[in-house]
Each structure stands twice: as structure tokens, then as C-alpha cells.
């Protein structure tokens, strides 16, 4: 089998997605996701202008060799644009492999290791009362694990909480919006939120929280200690992820489990986080970390150090990545949990898929390959719109982490 064509489809059914379609001389095609929120066209160009011409004529079964060709062969390594582009190719090749062999991708990754993939939902509210209502709704929907974020008194808008009636979607069309941030107000508020959630919903539900990179190590240590009575499943991204040893300080002070890595791209970015056991869950995901070929190595490395996976699964990861994450999560031994943030109805129509949610778990389905397709005609009715994530400043105007 040979690759005869490869092209990019950029569409925006509610938000932007970059999808790669690789076609073979046997009529089988594969899909890959290359979406990088707010920088989509950089990946599209990297693929179209620099990568896709090199794929024509290659054997799509050579996933390892093609991965190394794109990673080592470029000379310039790592980084979100490069790794999202490599991921798109890798995903599409595994999709082709599965279709050619007539089997779901999870069977190529080791086969089923569990019955279903535990997922966590997002609950949020403008204040604690609204957040509690939303937790209740998600429990009724069958979720067993719920991330909880709420508005903070004195802070006009914050990560994870919608400012309108629409479902939360951080990227906005037009130029980046700006918000203001107070760490002091946040640190006072979050323990109160989780005290109320535990009091109302009891011990059974797994609770998660995303700090979204906004604390220093000692602030994160304090929050972790304050949250200990409420037994969180994890505290996510307490710090910006570049300084791996920053996590050591948090670890010295708290037993609240730590998850990080959604902005990391290679095994080298997380090497100390994992080998020093500074984290409990690694959040790298297929699209931003080089696809199955690389993420499998990261997961196997993490397994040596008792670190489990908790792959990023926000709406900027397309249904192609979501499908891939479910195959991956079903197959590997050290799976922890998978994020699930449902896509818009339009997105689900553009990307028909065989995965589904039931009673707290998701299932990839048994279709050969990834089990996800793209309706190109419908996709063409949702053209690309430039969109950005917000920018965040401290109350005095200092530029800060969003
Ligand atoms: O594009 C950025 C989002 O994917 C990110 O802000 C979502 O932190 C996030 C999460 O945990 O889902
Ligand atoms: Mg996050």
C-alpha cells in the first residue's frame, strides 16, 4: 500500500479544527487531527508546505519510521506546531492501518485492558450555588468524575466559567479578549467551593480542579494542603509547566494528587516530572504530543514511575483526537482518566463517529481504524474564523498566565 495523496481540511463548526486526510492507492484513507488552538493555520501550513509532499509514495504501515523521519529529519525538534503536525500524520496512519487490517486501533495498541474509559465532565457556575447545580446535573447524566470551576468574588471572569449562556468555549473569534486575575481571592475561594461540593454530594464522586497555570509553587502547595480534606482526584496545572523542578516544592507539602502536561509536547518535556515522581497524572494528549507513536512511549515511561495518564480532552481537540484518546485509554495499562468536554452538535455532524458515553464511561466502538469520519461537504459550509484564547493580567495590569 502506498500514500497517493494528503491534504488539509480546515473548518469551524463552532470552533476551528485542522484535519489531515491521507489517501492510499488501495482507496483506504485515514484522518488525523492537527488542531492547535489559536495557532491553527501555522500547523496547516507546516503540513501542507513542508510535510505532506514528503509522504507521497511511502508505505502507511511504517508508522515508526515515518515518525522518526518527520521528527529527526526536520532537524528542528519539539514544540507545539511541529508535534501537532507530526501527530496529525501519525493518527492518520494508525487509522489507515486499522482499516486495512479490519480492526479498531485499540487492538493495535495491545487490545482492551478494561471495559470502558472513565471520563470526567466539566461543571461550572458564576458562583458556588450555580456550580453546585451543575455538579448535580452532571451526576444525573451519569458522570462519576467531575471537574468543578466557579466564578470568584471580586474577579470579573476566570478560566473554566462561561460569561454567557452558551457552553464554555475559551477561544473567541476576533482579537484576544483580556481578563484580570487575583491569586489571593482565588486561593481563599477554592477551598470553600470544594467544601460545599463534598458536603452536598458526598464522598463517592471523583472531584477535579484546574488551576490553569496560575500559581507559584508555594501558593500551589498551600492550595493542595487546603484541599486535602476534600480528597480531590487531582489538582491540575498548578504551575506553568516549563520549570519541571517547581513541582518538587508542591510535592513536599501536600498529598493532593497533581496532574500536568496538556501544553507539553515531547517525552523530554516531562522527563523529570515523571522520573522524580513530582506528578501523579500526565496530561499530554495525542494531538499535541506526536500521536500514538510518541504518546505510547510516554505512557510506558510514566508507568515505570507510578504515573498514570489523564489526557487532555477539551473541545479544541477534534473528534479525531477524542476517538484516538478512547482507543489509547482502552488499551494501555496505566490509564488514569480521560477528559470529556462534549463538542457542539455541528461538530458532531461534521465528524460522524462511533464513540459514545454511557454511565460514566466512554467507548470507542468497534469500527476498523479510529471510527471517525469527516463530512467534507458539510465542513466546507463552516469556514475558518481567526480565534484566540484570552490574555490574562493581574489586577494591576501586569501580564500573567491565562
Ligand atoms: O486550548 C486551551 C484549552 O484546551 C485549555 O484551556 C483547556 O485547560 C484546559 C483543560 O483542562 O481542558
Ligand atoms: Mg487544563
mmCIF file of C-alpha atoms and ligand atoms in Angstrom:
data_model
loop_
_atom_site.group_PDB
_atom_site.id
_atom_site.type_symbol
_atom_site.label_atom_id
_atom_site.label_comp_id
_atom_site.label_asym_id
_atom_site.label_seq_id
_atom_site.Cartn_x
_atom_site.Cartn_y
_atom_site.Cartn_z
ATOM 1 C CA UNK A 1 0.000 0.000 0.000
ATOM 2 C CA UNK A 2 1.238 3.495 -0.833
ATOM 3 C CA UNK A 3 0.225 7.034 0.108
ATOM 4 C CA UNK A 4 -1.004 8.800 -3.029
ATOM 5 C CA UNK A 5 -2.494 11.990 -1.642
ATOM 6 C CA UNK A 6 -2.612 14.031 1.565
ATOM 7 C CA UNK A 7 -4.482 17.242 2.220
ATOM 8 C CA UNK A 8 -5.679 19.535 4.982
ATOM 9 C CA UNK A 9 -9.292 20.428 5.725
ATOM 10 C CA UNK A 10 -9.741 23.498 7.962
ATOM 11 C CA UNK A 11 -13.276 24.044 9.212
ATOM 12 C CA UNK A 12 -15.061 25.864 12.012
ATOM 13 C CA UNK A 13 -18.307 24.165 13.097
ATOM 14 C CA UNK A 14 -18.476 26.291 16.273
ATOM 15 C CA UNK A 15 -14.677 26.384 16.625
ATOM 16 C CA UNK A 16 -11.677 25.787 14.359
ATOM 17 C CA UNK A 17 -10.303 22.343 13.517
ATOM 18 C CA UNK A 18 -7.369 21.300 11.336
ATOM 19 C CA UNK A 19 -7.908 17.820 9.906
ATOM 20 C CA UNK A 20 -5.475 15.826 7.781
ATOM 21 C CA UNK A 21 -6.766 13.289 5.261
ATOM 22 C CA UNK A 22 -4.227 10.799 3.891
ATOM 23 C CA UNK A 23 -5.328 8.692 0.905
ATOM 24 C CA UNK A 24 -3.780 5.455 -0.354
ATOM 25 C CA UNK A 25 -3.630 3.646 -3.686
ATOM 26 C CA UNK A 26 -5.983 1.000 -2.240
ATOM 27 C CA UNK A 27 -8.773 3.501 -1.655
ATOM 28 C CA UNK A 28 -8.337 3.428 2.147
ATOM 29 C CA UNK A 29 -7.919 6.815 3.807
ATOM 30 C CA UNK A 30 -7.033 7.922 7.319
ATOM 31 C CA UNK A 31 -7.789 11.023 9.378
ATOM 32 C CA UNK A 32 -5.554 12.927 11.774
ATOM 33 C CA UNK A 33 -6.137 15.968 13.982
ATOM 34 C CA UNK A 34 -3.641 18.846 13.879
ATOM 35 C CA UNK A 35 -5.634 21.490 15.757
ATOM 36 C CA UNK A 36 -3.608 23.954 17.835
ATOM 37 C CA UNK A 37 -5.999 26.399 19.460
ATOM 38 C CA UNK A 38 -5.392 29.979 18.271
ATOM 39 C CA UNK A 39 -2.482 28.935 16.005
ATOM 40 C CA UNK A 40 -4.338 26.601 13.627
ATOM 41 C CA UNK A 41 -3.023 27.894 10.311
ATOM 42 C CA UNK A 42 0.601 27.531 11.418
ATOM 43 C CA UNK A 43 0.076 23.759 11.684
ATOM 44 C CA UNK A 44 -1.904 23.689 8.424
ATOM 45 C CA UNK A 45 0.993 25.416 6.635
ATOM 46 C CA UNK A 46 3.647 23.241 8.335
ATOM 47 C CA UNK A 47 1.821 20.201 6.992
ATOM 48 C CA UNK A 48 0.845 21.453 3.539
ATOM 49 C CA UNK A 49 4.046 23.300 2.732
ATOM 50 C CA UNK A 50 6.646 21.105 4.406
ATOM 51 C CA UNK A 51 5.403 17.652 5.445
ATOM 52 C CA UNK A 52 2.769 16.350 3.033
ATOM 53 C CA UNK A 53 4.987 16.401 -0.099
ATOM 54 C CA UNK A 54 7.399 14.038 1.730
ATOM 55 C CA UNK A 55 4.656 11.473 2.386
ATOM 56 C CA UNK A 56 3.693 10.664 -1.192
ATOM 57 C CA UNK A 57 4.791 7.175 -2.202
ATOM 58 C CA UNK A 58 5.502 5.998 1.360
ATOM 59 C CA UNK A 59 4.107 2.835 2.960
ATOM 60 C CA UNK A 60 1.493 3.967 5.544
ATOM 61 C CA UNK A 61 2.257 0.925 7.736
ATOM 62 C CA UNK A 62 5.705 2.356 8.554
ATOM 63 C CA UNK A 63 4.443 4.476 11.455
ATOM 64 C CA UNK A 64 7.696 4.344 13.431
ATOM 65 C CA UNK A 65 9.971 5.171 10.510
ATOM 66 C CA UNK A 66 7.728 7.991 9.239
ATOM 67 C CA UNK A 67 7.523 9.426 12.781
ATOM 68 C CA UNK A 68 11.330 9.444 13.088
ATOM 69 C CA UNK A 69 11.648 10.876 9.572
ATOM 70 C CA UNK A 70 9.435 13.826 10.473
ATOM 71 C CA UNK A 71 10.948 14.347 13.959
ATOM 72 C CA UNK A 72 14.663 13.798 13.349
ATOM 73 C CA UNK A 73 14.527 14.628 9.654
ATOM 74 C CA UNK A 74 13.333 18.202 10.215
ATOM 75 C CA UNK A 75 16.434 18.941 12.334
ATOM 76 C CA UNK A 76 14.204 21.384 14.333
ATOM 77 C CA UNK A 77 12.632 19.344 17.097
ATOM 78 C CA UNK A 78 9.694 19.546 19.511
ATOM 79 C CA UNK A 79 7.341 22.477 20.007
ATOM 80 C CA UNK A 80 3.560 22.559 19.649
ATOM 81 C CA UNK A 81 3.394 23.307 15.905
ATOM 82 C CA UNK A 82 5.863 20.582 14.910
ATOM 83 C CA UNK A 83 4.415 17.995 17.267
ATOM 84 C CA UNK A 84 0.784 18.699 16.279
ATOM 85 C CA UNK A 85 1.763 18.287 12.624
ATOM 86 C CA UNK A 86 3.579 15.006 13.316
ATOM 87 C CA UNK A 87 0.613 13.888 15.429
ATOM 88 C CA UNK A 88 -1.824 14.517 12.579
ATOM 89 C CA UNK A 89 0.229 12.310 10.253
ATOM 90 C CA UNK A 90 0.691 9.601 12.888
ATOM 91 C CA UNK A 91 -3.016 9.427 13.755
ATOM 92 C CA UNK A 92 -3.999 9.203 10.088
ATOM 93 C CA UNK A 93 -1.505 6.359 9.520
ATOM 94 C CA UNK A 94 -2.803 4.344 12.507
ATOM 95 C CA UNK A 95 -6.338 4.916 11.194
ATOM 96 C CA UNK A 96 -5.268 3.515 7.801
ATOM 97 C CA UNK A 97 -3.522 0.559 9.459
ATOM 98 C CA UNK A 98 -6.636 -0.310 11.442
ATOM 99 C CA UNK A 99 -8.893 -0.020 8.395
ATOM 100 C CA UNK A 100 -6.520 -2.084 6.245
ATOM 101 C CA UNK A 101 -6.386 -4.828 8.891
ATOM 102 C CA UNK A 102 -10.125 -4.567 9.611
ATOM 103 C CA UNK A 103 -9.663 -3.889 13.325
ATOM 104 C CA UNK A 104 -10.105 -0.982 15.768
ATOM 105 C CA UNK A 105 -6.920 0.901 16.651
ATOM 106 C CA UNK A 106 -7.087 -0.288 20.277
ATOM 107 C CA UNK A 107 -6.267 -3.789 19.039
ATOM 108 C CA UNK A 108 -3.043 -2.455 17.509
ATOM 109 C CA UNK A 109 -2.071 -0.841 20.838
ATOM 110 C CA UNK A 110 -2.338 -4.000 22.920
ATOM 111 C CA UNK A 111 -6.054 -4.736 22.841
ATOM 112 C CA UNK A 112 -8.641 -3.989 25.521
ATOM 113 C CA UNK A 113 -7.227 -3.577 29.022
ATOM 114 C CA UNK A 114 -10.561 -2.554 30.560
ATOM 115 C CA UNK A 115 -14.279 -2.464 29.797
ATOM 116 C CA UNK A 116 -14.639 1.285 29.272
ATOM 117 C CA UNK A 117 -12.726 4.559 29.546
ATOM 118 C CA UNK A 118 -13.526 6.546 32.714
ATOM 119 C CA UNK A 119 -14.140 10.184 31.765
ATOM 120 C CA UNK A 120 -14.573 13.391 33.715
ATOM 121 C CA UNK A 121 -17.008 16.153 32.841
ATOM 122 C CA UNK A 122 -16.794 19.915 33.407
ATOM 123 C CA UNK A 123 -19.166 21.547 35.887
ATOM 124 C CA UNK A 124 -19.060 25.285 36.401
ATOM 125 C CA UNK A 125 -21.034 28.252 37.605
ATOM 126 C CA UNK A 126 -20.804 32.005 38.026
ATOM 127 C CA UNK A 127 -20.803 31.360 41.791
ATOM 128 C CA UNK A 128 -20.755 28.393 44.183
ATOM 129 C CA UNK A 129 -24.543 27.886 44.054
ATOM 130 C CA UNK A 130 -24.535 27.665 40.260
ATOM 131 C CA UNK A 131 -21.545 25.342 40.299
ATOM 132 C CA UNK A 132 -23.341 23.046 42.774
ATOM 133 C CA UNK A 133 -26.385 22.926 40.464
ATOM 134 C CA UNK A 134 -24.153 21.984 37.562
ATOM 135 C CA UNK A 135 -22.426 19.214 39.538
ATOM 136 C CA UNK A 136 -25.900 17.835 40.326
ATOM 137 C CA UNK A 137 -26.857 17.908 36.629
ATOM 138 C CA UNK A 138 -23.712 16.035 35.610
ATOM 139 C CA UNK A 139 -24.274 13.395 38.288
ATOM 140 C CA UNK A 140 -27.784 12.891 36.887
ATOM 141 C CA UNK A 141 -26.250 12.467 33.427
ATOM 142 C CA UNK A 142 -24.234 9.568 34.841
ATOM 143 C CA UNK A 143 -20.757 11.071 35.245
ATOM 144 C CA UNK A 144 -18.669 9.535 38.030
ATOM 145 C CA UNK A 145 -15.905 12.153 37.911
ATOM 146 C CA UNK A 146 -16.456 15.908 37.669
ATOM 147 C CA UNK A 147 -14.133 18.884 37.357
ATOM 148 C CA UNK A 148 -15.514 21.879 39.243
ATOM 149 C CA UNK A 149 -14.704 25.544 38.492
ATOM 150 C CA UNK A 150 -16.601 28.583 39.728
ATOM 151 C CA UNK A 151 -16.553 32.348 39.467
ATOM 152 C CA UNK A 152 -14.563 34.099 42.197
ATOM 153 C CA UNK A 153 -15.998 37.058 44.146
ATOM 154 C CA UNK A 154 -14.082 40.172 43.113
ATOM 155 C CA UNK A 155 -12.786 38.653 39.836
ATOM 156 C CA UNK A 156 -14.901 39.534 36.775
ATOM 157 C CA UNK A 157 -14.153 36.409 34.703
ATOM 158 C CA UNK A 158 -11.973 33.358 35.124
ATOM 159 C CA UNK A 159 -10.836 30.231 33.364
ATOM 160 C CA UNK A 160 -13.448 27.488 33.046
ATOM 161 C CA UNK A 161 -16.534 29.597 33.680
ATOM 162 C CA UNK A 162 -18.683 30.807 30.756
ATOM 163 C CA UNK A 163 -19.540 34.510 30.606
ATOM 164 C CA UNK A 164 -22.751 33.858 28.611
ATOM 165 C CA UNK A 165 -25.453 31.154 28.485
ATOM 166 C CA UNK A 166 -23.503 29.224 25.866
ATOM 167 C CA UNK A 167 -21.401 26.176 26.840
ATOM 168 C CA UNK A 168 -17.862 27.116 27.910
ATOM 169 C CA UNK A 169 -15.521 27.589 24.941
ATOM 170 C CA UNK A 170 -12.439 29.650 25.756
ATOM 171 C CA UNK A 171 -11.364 30.570 22.199
ATOM 172 C CA UNK A 172 -13.180 33.620 20.858
ATOM 173 C CA UNK A 173 -13.425 34.967 17.315
ATOM 174 C CA UNK A 174 -11.717 38.313 16.738
ATOM 175 C CA UNK A 175 -8.668 39.524 18.639
ATOM 176 C CA UNK A 176 -7.842 38.158 22.137
ATOM 177 C CA UNK A 177 -10.025 39.364 24.982
ATOM 178 C CA UNK A 178 -8.329 40.352 28.268
ATOM 179 C CA UNK A 179 -9.277 39.324 31.786
ATOM 180 C CA UNK A 180 -7.994 40.329 35.259
ATOM 181 C CA UNK A 181 -6.780 37.956 37.942
ATOM 182 C CA UNK A 182 -6.287 37.901 41.720
ATOM 183 C CA UNK A 183 -4.441 34.870 43.120
ATOM 184 C CA UNK A 184 -5.308 35.930 46.699
ATOM 185 C CA UNK A 185 -9.075 35.911 46.001
ATOM 186 C CA UNK A 186 -8.751 32.591 44.168
ATOM 187 C CA UNK A 187 -6.848 30.864 46.986
ATOM 188 C CA UNK A 188 -9.457 32.000 49.526
ATOM 189 C CA UNK A 189 -12.338 30.843 47.337
ATOM 190 C CA UNK A 190 -11.467 27.370 46.026
ATOM 191 C CA UNK A 191 -11.443 25.505 49.393
ATOM 192 C CA UNK A 192 -14.903 26.969 50.147
ATOM 193 C CA UNK A 193 -16.146 25.680 46.779
ATOM 194 C CA UNK A 194 -14.944 22.130 47.411
ATOM 195 C CA UNK A 195 -16.196 22.084 50.997
ATOM 196 C CA UNK A 196 -19.688 22.823 49.683
ATOM 197 C CA UNK A 197 -19.411 20.260 46.871
ATOM 198 C CA UNK A 198 -18.341 17.473 49.264
ATOM 199 C CA UNK A 199 -20.979 18.409 51.835
ATOM 200 C CA UNK A 200 -23.725 18.296 49.248
ATOM 201 C CA UNK A 201 -22.659 15.322 47.106
ATOM 202 C CA UNK A 202 -20.723 13.089 49.486
ATOM 203 C CA UNK A 203 -17.519 11.069 49.217
ATOM 204 C CA UNK A 204 -18.186 8.908 46.168
ATOM 205 C CA UNK A 205 -17.891 11.331 43.245
ATOM 206 C CA UNK A 206 -14.344 11.925 41.960
ATOM 207 C CA UNK A 207 -13.645 15.683 42.031
ATOM 208 C CA UNK A 208 -11.058 17.508 39.947
ATOM 209 C CA UNK A 209 -9.961 21.120 39.652
ATOM 210 C CA UNK A 210 -7.868 23.032 37.082
ATOM 211 C CA UNK A 211 -5.667 25.887 38.404
ATOM 212 C CA UNK A 212 -4.754 26.654 34.779
ATOM 213 C CA UNK A 213 -1.084 27.504 35.386
ATOM 214 C CA UNK A 214 -1.767 30.466 37.709
ATOM 215 C CA UNK A 215 0.100 29.703 40.935
ATOM 216 C CA UNK A 216 3.664 29.746 42.206
ATOM 217 C CA UNK A 217 4.975 26.535 43.820
ATOM 218 C CA UNK A 218 4.372 27.742 47.379
ATOM 219 C CA UNK A 219 0.889 29.021 46.529
ATOM 220 C CA UNK A 220 0.085 25.674 44.940
ATOM 221 C CA UNK A 221 1.440 23.877 47.997
ATOM 222 C CA UNK A 222 -0.922 25.907 50.199
ATOM 223 C CA UNK A 223 -3.917 25.204 47.958
ATOM 224 C CA UNK A 224 -3.077 21.499 47.859
ATOM 225 C CA UNK A 225 -2.995 21.423 51.694
ATOM 226 C CA UNK A 226 -6.232 23.381 51.990
ATOM 227 C CA UNK A 227 -7.943 20.936 49.602
ATOM 228 C CA UNK A 228 -6.716 17.770 51.344
ATOM 229 C CA UNK A 229 -9.885 17.327 53.473
ATOM 230 C CA UNK A 230 -11.958 17.177 50.268
ATOM 231 C CA UNK A 231 -9.908 14.349 48.713
ATOM 232 C CA UNK A 232 -9.559 15.612 45.152
ATOM 233 C CA UNK A 233 -8.847 13.152 42.338
ATOM 234 C CA UNK A 234 -6.386 15.798 41.149
ATOM 235 C CA UNK A 235 -5.327 19.417 41.208
ATOM 236 C CA UNK A 236 -4.411 20.266 37.605
ATOM 237 C CA UNK A 237 -1.735 22.570 36.220
ATOM 238 C CA UNK A 238 -0.929 24.375 39.471
ATOM 239 C CA UNK A 239 2.145 25.897 37.759
ATOM 240 C CA UNK A 240 3.228 26.837 34.285
ATOM 241 C CA UNK A 241 4.801 23.611 33.065
ATOM 242 C CA UNK A 242 8.187 24.792 31.778
ATOM 243 C CA UNK A 243 10.011 24.618 35.122
ATOM 244 C CA UNK A 244 9.728 20.958 35.954
ATOM 245 C CA UNK A 245 11.503 21.204 39.335
ATOM 246 C CA UNK A 246 8.902 23.732 40.513
ATOM 247 C CA UNK A 247 6.658 20.738 41.133
ATOM 248 C CA UNK A 248 9.105 19.330 43.703
ATOM 249 C CA UNK A 249 8.191 22.061 46.139
ATOM 250 C CA UNK A 250 4.463 21.314 45.883
ATOM 251 C CA UNK A 251 5.159 17.640 46.489
ATOM 252 C CA UNK A 252 6.997 18.354 49.752
ATOM 253 C CA UNK A 253 3.871 19.899 51.240
ATOM 254 C CA UNK A 254 0.741 18.140 50.085
ATOM 255 C CA UNK A 255 -0.786 14.752 49.305
ATOM 256 C CA UNK A 256 -3.341 16.233 46.886
ATOM 257 C CA UNK A 257 -2.585 14.427 43.592
ATOM 258 C CA UNK A 258 -1.105 16.571 40.814
ATOM 259 C CA UNK A 259 -1.821 16.457 37.059
ATOM 260 C CA UNK A 260 0.007 18.440 34.408
ATOM 261 C CA UNK A 261 1.235 18.346 30.833
ATOM 262 C CA UNK A 262 -1.512 19.484 28.450
ATOM 263 C CA UNK A 263 0.851 22.084 26.931
ATOM 264 C CA UNK A 264 3.857 19.722 26.798
ATOM 265 C CA UNK A 265 4.846 18.140 23.509
ATOM 266 C CA UNK A 266 7.564 15.551 23.951
ATOM 267 C CA UNK A 267 8.810 12.959 26.399
ATOM 268 C CA UNK A 268 11.735 15.270 27.166
ATOM 269 C CA UNK A 269 9.348 17.987 28.421
ATOM 270 C CA UNK A 270 8.091 15.662 31.150
ATOM 271 C CA UNK A 271 11.125 13.523 31.850
ATOM 272 C CA UNK A 272 11.848 14.879 35.351
ATOM 273 C CA UNK A 273 8.196 15.410 36.219
ATOM 274 C CA UNK A 274 7.780 11.680 35.719
ATOM 275 C CA UNK A 275 11.082 10.200 36.877
ATOM 276 C CA UNK A 276 11.192 12.333 40.057
ATOM 277 C CA UNK A 277 7.558 11.374 40.776
ATOM 278 C CA UNK A 278 6.535 15.014 41.108
ATOM 279 C CA UNK A 279 3.189 14.312 39.431
ATOM 280 C CA UNK A 280 0.538 11.609 39.528
ATOM 281 C CA UNK A 281 -1.120 12.107 36.132
ATOM 282 C CA UNK A 282 0.399 13.131 32.817
ATOM 283 C CA UNK A 283 -1.982 15.154 30.636
ATOM 284 C CA UNK A 284 -0.208 15.035 27.303
ATOM 285 C CA UNK A 285 -2.518 14.070 24.504
ATOM 286 C CA UNK A 286 -2.309 12.615 21.008
ATOM 287 C CA UNK A 287 -2.658 15.813 19.002
ATOM 288 C CA UNK A 288 -0.113 17.926 20.856
ATOM 289 C CA UNK A 289 2.370 15.155 21.643
ATOM 290 C CA UNK A 290 3.199 13.454 18.390
ATOM 291 C CA UNK A 291 0.345 10.961 18.070
ATOM 292 C CA UNK A 292 0.132 7.304 19.127
ATOM 293 C CA UNK A 293 3.746 6.518 18.287
ATOM 294 C CA UNK A 294 5.098 9.054 20.782
ATOM 295 C CA UNK A 295 2.340 9.050 23.419
ATOM 296 C CA UNK A 296 2.646 5.276 23.825
ATOM 297 C CA UNK A 297 6.316 5.724 24.715
ATOM 298 C CA UNK A 298 5.453 8.493 27.175
ATOM 299 C CA UNK A 299 2.785 6.334 28.831
ATOM 300 C CA UNK A 300 5.142 3.357 29.080
ATOM 301 C CA UNK A 301 7.846 5.566 30.598
ATOM 302 C CA UNK A 302 5.319 7.024 33.055
ATOM 303 C CA UNK A 303 4.223 3.529 34.073
ATOM 304 C CA UNK A 304 7.707 2.876 35.493
ATOM 305 C CA UNK A 305 7.140 5.703 38.000
ATOM 306 C CA UNK A 306 3.521 5.067 39.059
ATOM 307 C CA UNK A 307 2.324 7.945 36.887
ATOM 308 C CA UNK A 308 -0.979 7.380 35.106
ATOM 309 C CA UNK A 309 -2.485 9.124 32.079
ATOM 310 C CA UNK A 310 -5.133 11.838 32.250
ATOM 311 C CA UNK A 311 -5.227 13.008 28.640
ATOM 312 C CA UNK A 312 -6.385 16.492 27.765
ATOM 313 C CA UNK A 313 -9.801 16.381 26.070
ATOM 314 C CA UNK A 314 -11.104 19.933 25.712
ATOM 315 C CA UNK A 315 -13.237 20.916 22.705
ATOM 316 C CA UNK A 316 -10.204 22.211 20.803
ATOM 317 C CA UNK A 317 -9.173 18.579 20.427
ATOM 318 C CA UNK A 318 -11.278 17.413 17.490
ATOM 319 C CA UNK A 319 -13.418 14.249 17.439
ATOM 320 C CA UNK A 320 -10.484 12.572 15.665
ATOM 321 C CA UNK A 321 -8.314 13.081 18.768
ATOM 322 C CA UNK A 322 -11.231 12.153 21.036
ATOM 323 C CA UNK A 323 -11.662 8.849 19.188
ATOM 324 C CA UNK A 324 -7.916 8.243 19.332
ATOM 325 C CA UNK A 325 -7.818 9.012 23.056
ATOM 326 C CA UNK A 326 -10.510 6.406 23.697
ATOM 327 C CA UNK A 327 -8.643 3.698 21.761
ATOM 328 C CA UNK A 328 -5.500 4.654 23.669
ATOM 329 C CA UNK A 329 -7.241 4.773 27.056
ATOM 330 C CA UNK A 330 -8.874 1.390 26.482
ATOM 331 C CA UNK A 331 -5.580 -0.268 25.618
ATOM 332 C CA UNK A 332 -2.815 0.953 27.944
ATOM 333 C CA UNK A 333 -2.346 -0.455 31.432
ATOM 334 C CA UNK A 334 -1.562 2.814 33.269
ATOM 335 C CA UNK A 335 -4.645 4.694 32.105
ATOM 336 C CA UNK A 336 -5.982 7.067 34.773
ATOM 337 C CA UNK A 337 -8.881 9.117 33.444
ATOM 338 C CA UNK A 338 -9.860 10.907 30.221
ATOM 339 C CA UNK A 339 -11.242 14.459 29.993
ATOM 340 C CA UNK A 340 -14.577 14.730 28.167
ATOM 341 C CA UNK A 341 -15.873 18.116 27.077
ATOM 342 C CA UNK A 342 -18.676 17.462 24.554
ATOM 343 C CA UNK A 343 -18.403 19.090 21.107
ATOM 344 C CA UNK A 344 -21.130 21.226 19.534
ATOM 345 C CA UNK A 345 -23.909 19.465 17.610
ATOM 346 C CA UNK A 346 -22.442 20.927 14.370
ATOM 347 C CA UNK A 347 -19.035 19.436 15.158
ATOM 348 C CA UNK A 348 -20.574 16.022 15.803
ATOM 349 C CA UNK A 349 -22.337 16.222 12.420
ATOM 350 C CA UNK A 350 -19.151 17.219 10.570
ATOM 351 C CA UNK A 351 -17.265 14.341 12.243
ATOM 352 C CA UNK A 352 -19.575 11.278 12.377
ATOM 353 C CA UNK A 353 -18.098 8.869 14.929
ATOM 354 C CA UNK A 354 -18.623 5.531 16.587
ATOM 355 C CA UNK A 355 -17.647 6.518 20.162
ATOM 356 C CA UNK A 356 -20.269 7.076 22.825
ATOM 357 C CA UNK A 357 -20.785 7.882 26.530
ATOM 358 C CA UNK A 358 -22.643 5.624 28.926
ATOM 359 C CA UNK A 359 -22.851 5.667 32.721
ATOM 360 C CA UNK A 360 -19.585 7.478 33.413
ATOM 361 C CA UNK A 361 -17.505 5.718 30.765
ATOM 362 C CA UNK A 362 -16.806 6.224 27.075
ATOM 363 C CA UNK A 363 -16.351 3.541 24.446
ATOM 364 C CA UNK A 364 -14.519 3.943 21.111
ATOM 365 C CA UNK A 365 -16.743 1.454 19.253
ATOM 366 C CA UNK A 366 -15.513 -1.456 17.168
ATOM 367 C CA UNK A 367 -15.286 0.151 13.716
ATOM 368 C CA UNK A 368 -11.951 -0.537 11.986
ATOM 369 C CA UNK A 369 -9.366 2.223 12.489
ATOM 370 C CA UNK A 370 -10.336 5.189 14.648
ATOM 371 C CA UNK A 371 -14.062 5.001 13.880
ATOM 372 C CA UNK A 372 -14.387 8.666 12.955
ATOM 373 C CA UNK A 373 -15.015 10.288 9.575
ATOM 374 C CA UNK A 374 -15.367 13.794 8.149
ATOM 375 C CA UNK A 375 -18.287 15.068 6.048
ATOM 376 C CA UNK A 376 -16.251 17.323 3.783
ATOM 377 C CA UNK A 377 -19.260 18.913 2.098
ATOM 378 C CA UNK A 378 -20.715 19.940 5.432
ATOM 379 C CA UNK A 379 -17.282 21.010 6.691
ATOM 380 C CA UNK A 380 -16.975 23.409 3.752
ATOM 381 C CA UNK A 381 -20.071 25.263 4.982
ATOM 382 C CA UNK A 382 -18.175 26.177 8.191
ATOM 383 C CA UNK A 383 -15.183 28.250 7.007
ATOM 384 C CA UNK A 384 -12.229 29.123 9.242
ATOM 385 C CA UNK A 385 -12.529 32.166 11.539
ATOM 386 C CA UNK A 386 -9.495 33.584 13.286
ATOM 387 C CA UNK A 387 -9.932 32.993 17.028
ATOM 388 C CA UNK A 388 -7.752 33.364 20.113
ATOM 389 C CA UNK A 389 -7.594 32.245 23.691
ATOM 390 C CA UNK A 390 -7.951 35.135 26.159
ATOM 391 C CA UNK A 391 -4.999 37.014 27.646
ATOM 392 C CA UNK A 392 -4.856 37.431 31.418
ATOM 393 C CA UNK A 393 -3.482 40.291 33.538
ATOM 394 C CA UNK A 394 -3.116 40.743 37.279
ATOM 395 C CA UNK A 395 -5.317 43.409 38.879
ATOM 396 C CA UNK A 396 -2.529 45.993 38.471
ATOM 397 C CA UNK A 397 -2.227 45.284 34.751
ATOM 398 C CA UNK A 398 0.829 43.003 34.789
ATOM 399 C CA UNK A 399 0.632 40.433 32.021
ATOM 400 C CA UNK A 400 0.076 36.991 33.565
ATOM 401 C CA UNK A 401 -0.707 33.377 32.612
ATOM 402 C CA UNK A 402 -4.086 32.542 31.164
HETATM 403 O O1 LIG B 1 -6.788 25.443 24.184
HETATM 404 C C1 LIG B 1 -6.645 25.517 25.567
HETATM 405 C C2 LIG B 1 -7.660 24.639 26.264
HETATM 406 O O2 LIG B 1 -7.667 23.357 25.718
HETATM 407 C C3 LIG B 1 -7.399 24.568 27.738
HETATM 408 O O3 LIG B 1 -7.527 25.852 28.275
HETATM 409 C C4 LIG B 1 -8.382 23.620 28.385
HETATM 410 O O4 LIG B 1 -7.100 23.581 30.398
HETATM 411 C C5 LIG B 1 -7.911 23.068 29.673
HETATM 412 C C6 LIG B 1 -8.495 21.782 30.088
HETATM 413 O O5 LIG B 1 -8.032 21.264 31.089
HETATM 414 O O6 LIG B 1 -9.390 21.280 29.405
HETATM 415 MG MG1 LIG B 2 -6.342 22.170 31.843
#
